Amino acid sequence: MHLYDSMKKPVIFGHRGASRYAPENTMAAFELAIKQGARAFELDTMLTSDGIPVVIHDHTLDRTTNGTGSVNQKKYDEIQELDAGGKFSQDFRGEKVPSLVDVLKRYPQEILINIELKNYHSPKDELTRIVLEMVESLQMLDRVIFSSFLPRNLRILRKMQPKAKTALLISGGVPGYLLSTALLRSLSPEIVHPPLDVVDHRLVRQEHKNGRCVNVWTVNDPQSARKLIDWGVDGLITDDPLGILELLGQ
Ligand code: G3P
Ligand code: MG
């Protein structure tokens, strides 16, 4: 059984780790999310120029590191030289841009990891295949959710490995949601990841009726969290796992 299916709902995912308190997508942020009590976290991944999946959100290095330029035009070794913590706070200087394999290997059995495939600037690259093969070789298929805004990524995953747990990420407001959900259901048959602003009680009821779980992003304020919990959503993807877990009394 997949870990997600056996977890108490709602599952609280640290979005890019506990990214309110530590630099996003770093080991420090993932460690902190777990320390705060989260049993799941989300991360973003893309390829370096030498084909290594690294964990970073933006297509360029500029916002979160002391480097510049596109991630997919730099070698892994060059990216390892960079600091990914100091821009967030001097307390985190020395944090690296982690490789995906290092993050996956760090976490024991009971942690669920949502890998967002973020090859949005190079949609035809090999990211999906490389990440799937990595997860399979680490025997982690039963505790990874693969998500992406790119239907192609999910199509490849499902074709290569029908057991992969996939979740379509949806943006573009309510019309975008309705269109994607109707046309692309087969790529994301068990879970869907809509943004907070398109979710209402009706949508949650409808998805549940159709047998799909709903994990909502990015839910940071307690009022929204409370409302979503009352509607019975299955997962909250939050920068602030501590705050949301406190709200839940966990
Ligand atoms: O996976 C949910 C969320 O992370 C999608 O958007 O831009 O924060 O990666 P973004
Ligand atoms: Mg993401």
CSV table of C-alpha atoms and ligand atoms in Angstrom, one decimal:
chain,number,residue,atom,x,y,z
A,1,MET,CA,0.0,0.0,0.0
A,2,HIS,CA,1.2,3.5,-0.8
A,3,LEU,CA,2.1,5.5,2.3
A,4,TYR,CA,-0.3,8.4,1.4
A,5,ASP,CA,-3.2,6.0,1.4
A,6,SER,CA,-2.5,4.9,4.9
A,7,MET,CA,-1.8,8.3,6.4
A,8,LYS,CA,-4.2,10.2,8.7
A,9,LYS,CA,-5.9,13.0,6.7
A,10,PRO,CA,-5.4,15.8,6.2
A,11,VAL,CA,-1.7,15.1,5.5
A,12,ILE,CA,0.3,18.2,6.2
A,13,PHE,CA,3.1,18.8,3.6
A,14,GLY,CA,5.9,21.3,4.3
A,15,HIS,CA,6.0,23.3,1.0
A,16,ARG,CA,9.6,23.4,-0.1
A,17,GLY,CA,10.2,22.2,3.5
A,18,ALA,CA,9.3,24.4,6.4
A,19,SER,CA,10.0,27.3,4.1
A,20,ARG,CA,8.6,30.0,6.4
A,21,TYR,CA,11.4,29.3,8.8
A,22,ALA,CA,14.3,28.0,6.7
A,23,PRO,CA,15.6,28.5,3.2
A,24,GLU,CA,13.2,26.8,0.8
A,25,ASN,CA,14.2,23.5,-0.8
A,26,THR,CA,17.3,23.0,1.5
A,27,MET,CA,18.1,20.1,3.8
A,28,ALA,CA,17.6,22.6,6.7
A,29,ALA,CA,14.0,23.3,5.5
A,30,PHE,CA,13.2,19.6,5.2
A,31,GLU,CA,14.7,18.7,8.5
A,32,LEU,CA,12.8,21.5,10.2
A,33,ALA,CA,9.5,20.4,8.6
A,34,ILE,CA,10.0,16.9,10.1
A,35,LYS,CA,11.1,18.3,13.4
A,36,GLN,CA,7.9,20.4,13.5
A,37,GLY,CA,5.9,17.3,13.2
A,38,ALA,CA,5.1,17.1,9.5
A,39,ARG,CA,5.2,13.5,8.0
A,40,ALA,CA,5.4,14.8,4.4
A,41,PHE,CA,7.0,17.5,2.4
A,42,GLU,CA,7.0,18.9,-1.1
A,43,LEU,CA,10.1,19.8,-3.1
A,44,ASP,CA,10.9,21.1,-6.6
A,45,THR,CA,13.4,19.4,-8.9
A,46,MET,CA,15.1,20.1,-12.3
A,47,LEU,CA,18.2,19.0,-14.1
A,48,THR,CA,21.6,20.5,-14.2
A,49,SER,CA,23.5,20.7,-17.5
A,50,ASP,CA,25.1,17.3,-16.7
A,51,GLY,CA,21.8,15.7,-16.1
A,52,ILE,CA,21.6,15.6,-12.2
A,53,PRO,CA,18.3,16.4,-10.6
A,54,VAL,CA,18.8,19.1,-8.0
A,55,VAL,CA,16.2,20.5,-5.6
A,56,ILE,CA,15.4,24.2,-6.4
A,57,HIS,CA,12.3,26.1,-7.3
A,58,ASP,CA,13.4,28.8,-9.8
A,59,HIS,CA,14.7,28.1,-13.3
A,60,THR,CA,17.6,30.5,-12.4
A,61,LEU,CA,19.9,30.5,-9.4
A,62,ASP,CA,19.6,34.2,-8.7
A,63,ARG,CA,16.8,34.5,-6.1
A,64,THR,CA,17.7,31.7,-3.7
A,65,THR,CA,21.5,31.4,-4.0
A,66,ASN,CA,24.6,33.5,-4.4
A,67,GLY,CA,24.9,32.3,-8.0
A,68,THR,CA,23.4,33.6,-11.2
A,69,GLY,CA,22.1,32.0,-14.4
A,70,SER,CA,20.0,29.0,-15.4
A,71,VAL,CA,20.2,25.8,-13.4
A,72,ASN,CA,20.1,23.8,-16.6
A,73,GLN,CA,23.2,25.5,-17.9
A,74,LYS,CA,25.4,24.8,-14.9
A,75,LYS,CA,27.1,21.6,-13.9
A,76,TYR,CA,26.2,19.9,-10.7
A,77,ASP,CA,29.7,20.6,-9.3
A,78,GLU,CA,29.4,24.3,-10.0
A,79,ILE,CA,26.0,24.4,-8.2
A,80,GLN,CA,27.5,22.6,-5.2
A,81,GLU,CA,29.9,25.6,-4.8
A,82,LEU,CA,26.9,27.9,-4.1
A,83,ASP,CA,25.3,29.1,-0.9
A,84,ALA,CA,21.5,28.5,-0.8
A,85,GLY,CA,20.9,29.7,2.7
A,86,GLY,CA,22.5,33.2,3.2
A,87,LYS,CA,19.9,35.1,1.2
A,88,PHE,CA,17.2,33.8,3.5
A,89,SER,CA,19.1,34.5,6.7
A,90,GLN,CA,22.8,34.6,7.7
A,91,ASP,CA,21.9,31.9,10.2
A,92,PHE,CA,21.6,29.5,7.3
A,93,ARG,CA,24.8,30.3,5.5
A,94,GLY,CA,26.5,27.2,4.1
A,95,GLU,CA,23.3,25.4,3.1
A,96,LYS,CA,23.6,23.8,-0.3
A,97,VAL,CA,21.3,23.3,-3.3
A,98,PRO,CA,20.7,19.6,-2.5
A,99,SER,CA,20.7,16.8,-5.1
A,100,LEU,CA,17.4,14.9,-5.2
A,101,VAL,CA,19.1,11.6,-4.5
A,102,ASP,CA,20.6,13.1,-1.2
A,103,VAL,CA,17.2,14.3,-0.1
A,104,LEU,CA,15.5,11.0,-0.9
A,105,LYS,CA,18.2,8.9,0.9
A,106,ARG,CA,18.0,11.1,4.0
A,107,TYR,CA,14.5,10.2,4.9
A,108,PRO,CA,13.4,7.0,6.5
A,109,GLN,CA,10.4,4.8,5.6
A,110,GLU,CA,7.6,6.8,7.2
A,111,ILE,CA,8.1,10.1,5.4
A,112,LEU,CA,6.0,10.9,2.3
A,113,ILE,CA,7.8,13.0,-0.3
A,114,ASN,CA,6.0,15.0,-3.0
A,115,ILE,CA,8.4,15.6,-5.9
A,116,GLU,CA,7.3,18.4,-8.2
A,117,LEU,CA,8.8,17.8,-11.6
A,118,LYS,CA,9.8,21.3,-12.6
A,119,ASN,CA,11.2,21.1,-16.1
A,120,TYR,CA,9.0,23.9,-17.2
A,121,HIS,CA,11.8,25.6,-19.2
A,122,SER,CA,12.9,22.4,-20.8
A,123,PRO,CA,9.7,20.3,-21.0
A,124,LYS,CA,11.2,17.7,-23.3
A,125,ASP,CA,14.2,16.9,-21.2
A,126,GLU,CA,14.8,13.6,-19.4
A,127,LEU,CA,13.9,14.7,-16.0
A,128,THR,CA,10.8,12.5,-15.6
A,129,ARG,CA,12.6,9.3,-16.6
A,130,ILE,CA,15.7,10.1,-14.5
A,131,VAL,CA,13.6,10.8,-11.4
A,132,LEU,CA,11.4,7.8,-11.8
A,133,GLU,CA,14.4,5.5,-12.2
A,134,MET,CA,16.0,7.0,-9.1
A,135,VAL,CA,12.9,6.6,-7.0
A,136,GLU,CA,12.5,3.0,-8.3
A,137,SER,CA,16.1,2.1,-7.6
A,138,LEU,CA,15.7,3.4,-4.0
A,139,GLN,CA,12.5,1.4,-3.7
A,140,MET,CA,10.6,4.5,-2.7
A,141,LEU,CA,7.7,4.3,-5.2
A,142,ASP,CA,5.3,3.6,-2.4
A,143,ARG,CA,6.1,6.9,-0.6
A,144,VAL,CA,6.5,9.4,-3.4
A,145,ILE,CA,3.8,11.5,-5.0
A,146,PHE,CA,5.0,12.9,-8.4
A,147,SER,CA,3.3,16.1,-9.3
A,148,SER,CA,3.7,18.6,-12.2
A,149,PHE,CA,1.8,21.3,-14.1
A,150,LEU,CA,3.1,19.5,-17.3
A,151,PRO,CA,0.7,16.8,-18.3
A,152,ARG,CA,3.4,15.3,-20.5
A,153,ASN,CA,5.5,14.4,-17.4
A,154,LEU,CA,2.6,12.6,-15.8
A,155,ARG,CA,1.8,10.8,-19.1
A,156,ILE,CA,5.4,9.5,-19.3
A,157,LEU,CA,5.3,8.4,-15.6
A,158,ARG,CA,2.1,6.5,-16.0
A,159,LYS,CA,3.3,4.8,-19.1
A,160,MET,CA,6.7,3.8,-17.7
A,161,GLN,CA,5.3,2.9,-14.3
A,162,PRO,CA,1.6,2.4,-13.8
A,163,LYS,CA,2.0,2.1,-10.1
A,164,ALA,CA,3.5,5.7,-9.8
A,165,LYS,CA,1.3,7.9,-7.7
A,166,THR,CA,0.7,11.0,-9.8
A,167,ALA,CA,-1.0,14.4,-9.0
A,168,LEU,CA,-1.7,17.0,-11.6
A,169,LEU,CA,-1.0,20.5,-10.4
A,170,ILE,CA,-3.6,22.9,-11.7
A,171,SER,CA,-3.5,26.7,-12.0
A,172,GLY,CA,-5.4,29.1,-14.1
A,173,GLY,CA,-8.4,29.8,-11.9
A,174,VAL,CA,-11.7,27.9,-11.9
A,175,PRO,CA,-12.2,27.5,-15.7
A,176,GLY,CA,-8.6,26.1,-16.0
A,177,TYR,CA,-9.4,23.8,-13.2
A,178,LEU,CA,-12.6,22.5,-14.8
A,179,LEU,CA,-11.0,22.0,-18.1
A,180,SER,CA,-7.9,20.3,-16.8
A,181,THR,CA,-9.8,18.1,-14.5
A,182,ALA,CA,-12.1,16.9,-17.3
A,183,LEU,CA,-9.5,16.4,-20.0
A,184,LEU,CA,-6.6,15.1,-17.9
A,185,ARG,CA,-8.3,13.0,-15.3
A,186,SER,CA,-6.5,9.8,-16.5
A,187,LEU,CA,-3.1,11.3,-15.8
A,188,SER,CA,-4.1,12.0,-12.2
A,189,PRO,CA,-6.7,9.5,-11.3
A,190,GLU,CA,-6.3,9.4,-7.6
A,191,ILE,CA,-5.1,12.8,-6.4
A,192,VAL,CA,-5.3,16.3,-7.7
A,193,HIS,CA,-3.3,19.4,-6.5
A,194,PRO,CA,-5.4,22.6,-7.0
A,195,PRO,CA,-4.3,26.0,-5.7
A,196,LEU,CA,-6.2,27.5,-2.7
A,197,ASP,CA,-8.1,30.1,-4.8
A,198,VAL,CA,-10.0,27.6,-6.9
A,199,VAL,CA,-11.1,25.3,-4.1
A,200,ASP,CA,-14.6,25.4,-2.6
A,201,HIS,CA,-16.7,22.9,-0.8
A,202,ARG,CA,-18.4,21.8,-4.0
A,203,LEU,CA,-15.2,21.0,-5.7
A,204,VAL,CA,-14.0,18.9,-2.8
A,205,ARG,CA,-17.3,17.0,-2.7
A,206,GLN,CA,-17.2,16.5,-6.4
A,207,GLU,CA,-13.7,15.2,-6.4
A,208,HIS,CA,-14.4,12.9,-3.5
A,209,LYS,CA,-17.5,11.6,-5.3
A,210,ASN,CA,-15.3,10.8,-8.2
A,211,GLY,CA,-12.8,9.0,-5.9
A,212,ARG,CA,-10.0,11.6,-6.0
A,213,CYS,CA,-8.2,13.0,-3.1
A,214,VAL,CA,-7.5,16.8,-3.0
A,215,ASN,CA,-4.2,18.3,-1.7
A,216,VAL,CA,-4.4,22.1,-1.7
A,217,TRP,CA,-1.5,24.6,-2.1
A,218,THR,CA,-0.2,26.9,-0.6
A,219,VAL,CA,-2.2,27.1,2.6
A,220,ASN,CA,-0.5,29.4,5.2
A,221,ASP,CA,-3.3,31.2,7.0
A,222,PRO,CA,-5.2,29.5,9.7
A,223,GLN,CA,-8.6,30.7,8.5
A,224,SER,CA,-8.2,29.1,5.1
A,225,ALA,CA,-6.8,25.9,6.7
A,226,ARG,CA,-9.7,25.6,9.1
A,227,LYS,CA,-12.2,26.0,6.2
A,228,LEU,CA,-10.5,23.4,4.0
A,229,ILE,CA,-10.3,21.0,6.9
A,230,ASP,CA,-14.0,21.4,7.6
A,231,TRP,CA,-14.6,20.6,3.9
A,232,GLY,CA,-12.6,17.4,4.3
A,233,VAL,CA,-9.6,18.1,2.1
A,234,ASP,CA,-7.0,15.3,2.2
A,235,GLY,CA,-3.8,17.4,2.3
A,236,LEU,CA,-2.6,20.9,3.0
A,237,ILE,CA,0.7,22.0,1.4
A,238,THR,CA,2.0,24.8,3.6
A,239,ASP,CA,5.1,26.9,4.2
A,240,ASP,CA,4.2,26.7,7.9
A,241,PRO,CA,3.8,23.1,9.0
A,242,LEU,CA,4.2,24.2,12.6
A,243,GLY,CA,1.3,26.7,12.5
A,244,ILE,CA,-1.0,24.3,10.7
A,245,LEU,CA,-0.2,21.3,13.0
A,246,GLU,CA,-0.8,23.5,16.0
A,247,LEU,CA,-4.2,24.5,14.5
A,248,LEU,CA,-5.0,20.8,14.2
A,249,GLY,CA,-3.9,20.2,17.8
A,250,GLN,CA,-1.2,17.8,16.6
B,1,G3P,O1,3.3,21.7,-5.4
B,1,G3P,C1,2.6,22.9,-5.1
B,1,G3P,C2,3.3,24.1,-5.4
B,1,G3P,O2,4.7,24.0,-5.1
B,1,G3P,C3,3.2,24.5,-6.9
B,1,G3P,O3,3.8,25.7,-7.2
B,1,G3P,O4,5.5,27.4,-7.8
B,1,G3P,O5,5.2,26.7,-5.4
B,1,G3P,O6,6.2,25.1,-7.0
B,1,G3P,P1,5.3,26.2,-6.8
B,2,MG,MG,6.4,23.3,-6.0
